[in-house]
PDB file of C-alpha atoms in Angstrom:
ATOM      1  CA  MET S   1     110.583 133.455  93.720  1.00  0.00           C
ATOM      2  CA  PRO S   2     113.373 134.975  96.172  1.00  0.00           C
ATOM      3  CA  PRO S   3     116.364 133.005  96.414  1.00  0.00           C
ATOM      4  CA  TYR S   4     116.028 131.856 100.077  1.00  0.00           C
ATOM      5  CA  LEU S   5     112.749 130.142  99.149  1.00  0.00           C
ATOM      6  CA  GLN S   6     114.167 128.484  96.199  1.00  0.00           C
ATOM      7  CA  THR S   7     116.514 126.243  98.314  1.00  0.00           C
ATOM      8  CA  MET S   8     113.237 125.191 100.163  1.00  0.00           C
ATOM      9  CA  ALA S   9     111.199 124.489  97.295  1.00  0.00           C
ATOM     10  CA  PRO S  10     111.176 120.854  96.035  1.00  0.00           C
ATOM     11  CA  THR S  11     112.993 120.318  92.693  1.00  0.00           C
ATOM     12  CA  LEU S  12     111.618 118.188  89.746  1.00  0.00           C
ATOM     13  CA  SER S  13     113.407 114.893  89.503  1.00  0.00           C
ATOM     14  CA  GLU S  14     114.163 112.349  86.927  1.00  0.00           C
ATOM     15  CA  ASP S  15     114.830 109.648  89.851  1.00  0.00           C
ATOM     16  CA  ILE S  16     111.017 108.497  89.504  1.00  0.00           C
ATOM     17  CA  ILE S  17     108.378 108.653  86.857  1.00  0.00           C
ATOM     18  CA  LEU S  18     104.523 108.908  86.772  1.00  0.00           C
ATOM     19  CA  THR S  19     103.131 107.660  83.566  1.00  0.00           C
ATOM     20  CA  PRO S  20     100.301 109.312  81.733  1.00  0.00           C
ATOM     21  CA  SER S  21      98.002 106.634  82.645  1.00  0.00           C
ATOM     22  CA  ALA S  22      98.650 107.093  86.429  1.00  0.00           C
ATOM     23  CA  ALA S  23      98.389 110.868  86.041  1.00  0.00           C
ATOM     24  CA  ALA S  24      94.940 110.587  84.580  1.00  0.00           C
ATOM     25  CA  ARG S  25      93.702 108.192  87.269  1.00  0.00           C
ATOM     26  CA  VAL S  26      95.189 110.595  90.077  1.00  0.00           C
ATOM     27  CA  ALA S  27      93.521 113.539  88.434  1.00  0.00           C
ATOM     28  CA  ALA S  28      90.137 111.727  88.283  1.00  0.00           C
ATOM     29  CA  ILE S  29      90.378 110.696  91.985  1.00  0.00           C
ATOM     30  CA  ALA S  30      91.513 114.128  93.231  1.00  0.00           C
ATOM     31  CA  ALA S  31      88.845 115.927  91.423  1.00  0.00           C
ATOM     32  CA  LYS S  32      86.109 113.576  92.871  1.00  0.00           C
ATOM     33  CA  GLN S  33      87.669 114.186  96.300  1.00  0.00           C
ATOM     34  CA  GLY S  34      88.088 117.804  95.745  1.00  0.00           C
ATOM     35  CA  LYS S  35      91.597 117.734  96.216  1.00  0.00           C
ATOM     36  CA  PRO S  36      94.798 118.733  94.685  1.00  0.00           C
ATOM     37  CA  ALA S  37      96.207 116.274  91.989  1.00  0.00           C
ATOM     38  CA  THR S  38      99.145 115.228  94.013  1.00  0.00           C
ATOM     39  CA  LEU S  39      99.995 111.572  94.813  1.00  0.00           C
ATOM     40  CA  ARG S  40     102.390 110.549  97.778  1.00  0.00           C
ATOM     41  CA  LEU S  41     104.230 107.333  97.273  1.00  0.00           C
ATOM     42  CA  SER S  42     105.985 106.105 100.367  1.00  0.00           C
ATOM     43  CA  VAL S  43     107.569 102.726 101.292  1.00  0.00           C
ATOM     44  CA  GLU S  44     106.781 101.008 104.658  1.00  0.00           C
ATOM     45  CA  GLY S  45     108.074  97.843 106.242  1.00  0.00           C
ATOM     46  CA  GLY S  46     105.686  95.032 106.183  1.00  0.00           C
ATOM     47  CA  GLY S  47     103.874  92.986 103.189  1.00  0.00           C
ATOM     48  CA  CYS S  48     104.744  89.482 102.456  1.00  0.00           C
ATOM     49  CA  SER S  49     108.098  90.462 100.723  1.00  0.00           C
ATOM     50  CA  GLY S  50     109.537  93.031 103.356  1.00  0.00           C
ATOM     51  CA  PHE S  51     108.457  96.452 102.114  1.00  0.00           C
ATOM     52  CA  GLN S  52     105.244  97.757 100.734  1.00  0.00           C
ATOM     53  CA  TYR S  53     104.363 100.840  98.719  1.00  0.00           C
ATOM     54  CA  LYS S  54     101.636 103.145 100.144  1.00  0.00           C
ATOM     55  CA  PHE S  55      99.726 105.692  98.052  1.00  0.00           C
ATOM     56  CA  GLU S  56      97.631 108.534  99.323  1.00  0.00           C
ATOM     57  CA  LEU S  57      96.612 112.022  98.008  1.00  0.00           C
ATOM     58  CA  ALA S  58      98.748 114.923  99.351  1.00  0.00           C
ATOM     59  CA  ASP S  59      97.917 118.613  99.970  1.00  0.00           C
ATOM     60  CA  ALA S  60     101.264 119.797  99.218  1.00  0.00           C
ATOM     61  CA  PRO S  61     105.014 118.629  99.101  1.00  0.00           C
ATOM     62  CA  GLN S  62     107.131 118.781 101.914  1.00  0.00           C
ATOM     63  CA  ALA S  63     110.608 120.754 101.775  1.00  0.00           C
ATOM     64  CA  ASP S  64     112.693 117.421 101.269  1.00  0.00           C
ATOM     65  CA  ASP S  65     110.126 115.549  98.858  1.00  0.00           C
ATOM     66  CA  THR S  66     111.458 114.661  95.515  1.00  0.00           C
ATOM     67  CA  VAL S  67     108.653 115.826  92.788  1.00  0.00           C
ATOM     68  CA  ALA S  68     107.785 114.355  89.386  1.00  0.00           C
ATOM     69  CA  GLN S  69     105.229 115.840  87.338  1.00  0.00           C
ATOM     70  CA  THR S  70     103.186 114.343  84.423  1.00  0.00           C
ATOM     71  CA  ASP S  71     100.339 116.306  82.677  1.00  0.00           C
ATOM     72  CA  GLY S  72      99.689 118.693  85.570  1.00  0.00           C
ATOM     73  CA  VAL S  73      99.665 115.747  88.254  1.00  0.00           C
ATOM     74  CA  THR S  74     102.430 115.751  91.118  1.00  0.00           C
ATOM     75  CA  LEU S  75     104.065 112.700  92.496  1.00  0.00           C
ATOM     76  CA  LEU S  76     105.858 113.165  95.793  1.00  0.00           C
ATOM     77  CA  VAL S  77     108.382 110.729  97.327  1.00  0.00           C
ATOM     78  CA  ASP S  78     110.262 111.362 100.636  1.00  0.00           C
ATOM     79  CA  PRO S  79     113.842 110.918 100.756  1.00  0.00           C
ATOM     80  CA  ILE S  80     114.092 107.641 102.748  1.00  0.00           C
ATOM     81  CA  SER S  81     111.383 105.997 100.414  1.00  0.00           C
ATOM     82  CA  LEU S  82     113.352 107.430  97.225  1.00  0.00           C
ATOM     83  CA  ASP S  83     116.391 105.246  98.319  1.00  0.00           C
ATOM     84  CA  LEU S  84     114.086 102.143  97.678  1.00  0.00           C
ATOM     85  CA  VAL S  85     112.404 103.547  94.537  1.00  0.00           C
ATOM     86  CA  ARG S  86     115.037 105.456  92.565  1.00  0.00           C
ATOM     87  CA  GLY S  87     114.613 104.751  89.016  1.00  0.00           C
ATOM     88  CA  ALA S  88     110.952 103.395  89.229  1.00  0.00           C
ATOM     89  CA  SER S  89     107.931 104.253  87.318  1.00  0.00           C
ATOM     90  CA  VAL S  90     104.500 104.456  88.710  1.00  0.00           C
ATOM     91  CA  ASP S  91     101.810 103.517  86.241  1.00  0.00           C
ATOM     92  CA  PHE S  92      97.952 102.671  86.490  1.00  0.00           C
ATOM     93  CA  VAL S  93      97.042  99.520  85.043  1.00  0.00           C
ATOM     94  CA  GLU S  94      93.512  97.980  84.383  1.00  0.00           C
ATOM     95  CA  SER S  95      93.112  94.125  83.713  1.00  0.00           C
ATOM     96  CA  LEU S  96      90.338  91.464  84.026  1.00  0.00           C
ATOM     97  CA  GLY S  97      91.913  91.020  87.665  1.00  0.00           C
ATOM     98  CA  GLY S  98      91.274  94.635  88.459  1.00  0.00           C
ATOM     99  CA  ALA S  99      92.843  98.057  88.453  1.00  0.00           C
ATOM    100  CA  ALA S 100      95.771  99.379  90.452  1.00  0.00           C
ATOM    101  CA  PHE S 101      98.891 101.505  90.749  1.00  0.00           C
ATOM    102  CA  ARG S 102     101.775  99.351  89.776  1.00  0.00           C
ATOM    103  CA  VAL S 103     105.315 100.483  90.581  1.00  0.00           C
ATOM    104  CA  THR S 104     108.017  99.115  88.369  1.00  0.00           C
ATOM    105  CA  ASN S 105     110.816  99.162  90.740  1.00  0.00           C
ATOM    106  CA  PRO S 106     114.505  98.242  89.461  1.00  0.00           C
ATOM    107  CA  ASN S 107     115.793  98.033  93.060  1.00  0.00           C
ATOM    108  CA  ALA S 108     113.308  95.314  93.839  1.00  0.00           C
ATOM    109  CA  ALA S 109     115.286  92.068  94.087  1.00  0.00           C
ATOM    110  CA  SER S 110     112.000  90.097  94.470  1.00  0.00           C
ATOM    111  CA  GLY S 111     108.336  90.972  94.828  1.00  0.00           C
ATOM    112  CA  CYS S 112     104.995  89.340  95.827  1.00  0.00           C
ATOM    113  CA  GLY S 113     102.307  88.009  93.572  1.00  0.00           C
ATOM    114  CA  CYS S 114     100.037  91.001  94.111  1.00  0.00           C
ATOM    115  CA  GLY S 115     102.827  93.610  93.208  1.00  0.00           C
ATOM    116  CA  THR S 116     102.225  95.653  96.298  1.00  0.00           C
ATOM    117  CA  SER S 117     105.256  94.504  98.212  1.00  0.00           C
ATOM    118  CA  PHE S 118     108.949  93.841  97.501  1.00  0.00           C
ATOM    119  CA  ALA S 119     112.335  92.959  98.694  1.00  0.00           C
ATOM    120  CA  VAL S 120     115.770  94.780  97.979  1.00  0.00           C
TER     121      VAL S 120
END
């Protein structure tokens, strides 16, 4: 890769972790939808605790995304969201209550009962 493109390419990060369980689930969902195995995590205002996590499949990273990879699956986080989830891990959990992606966020001062929103 030419040096001028290397500065534009996202770098792999240890700021956020995608667990093998979450990677397997993303890969399965992406395969069903015929999309790349790339999950975007963003944080939006709202939810019962102030901020809420949003997950969606992405086609490609943006130049300023933080990128984490596990088992060939990519997790993307934009810079603003990364400030709120730095050090977090994204997991996929299945229980009697259902199955969902779960973020374990060390920056969250509190969260809601369903685990989809948090406060800092």
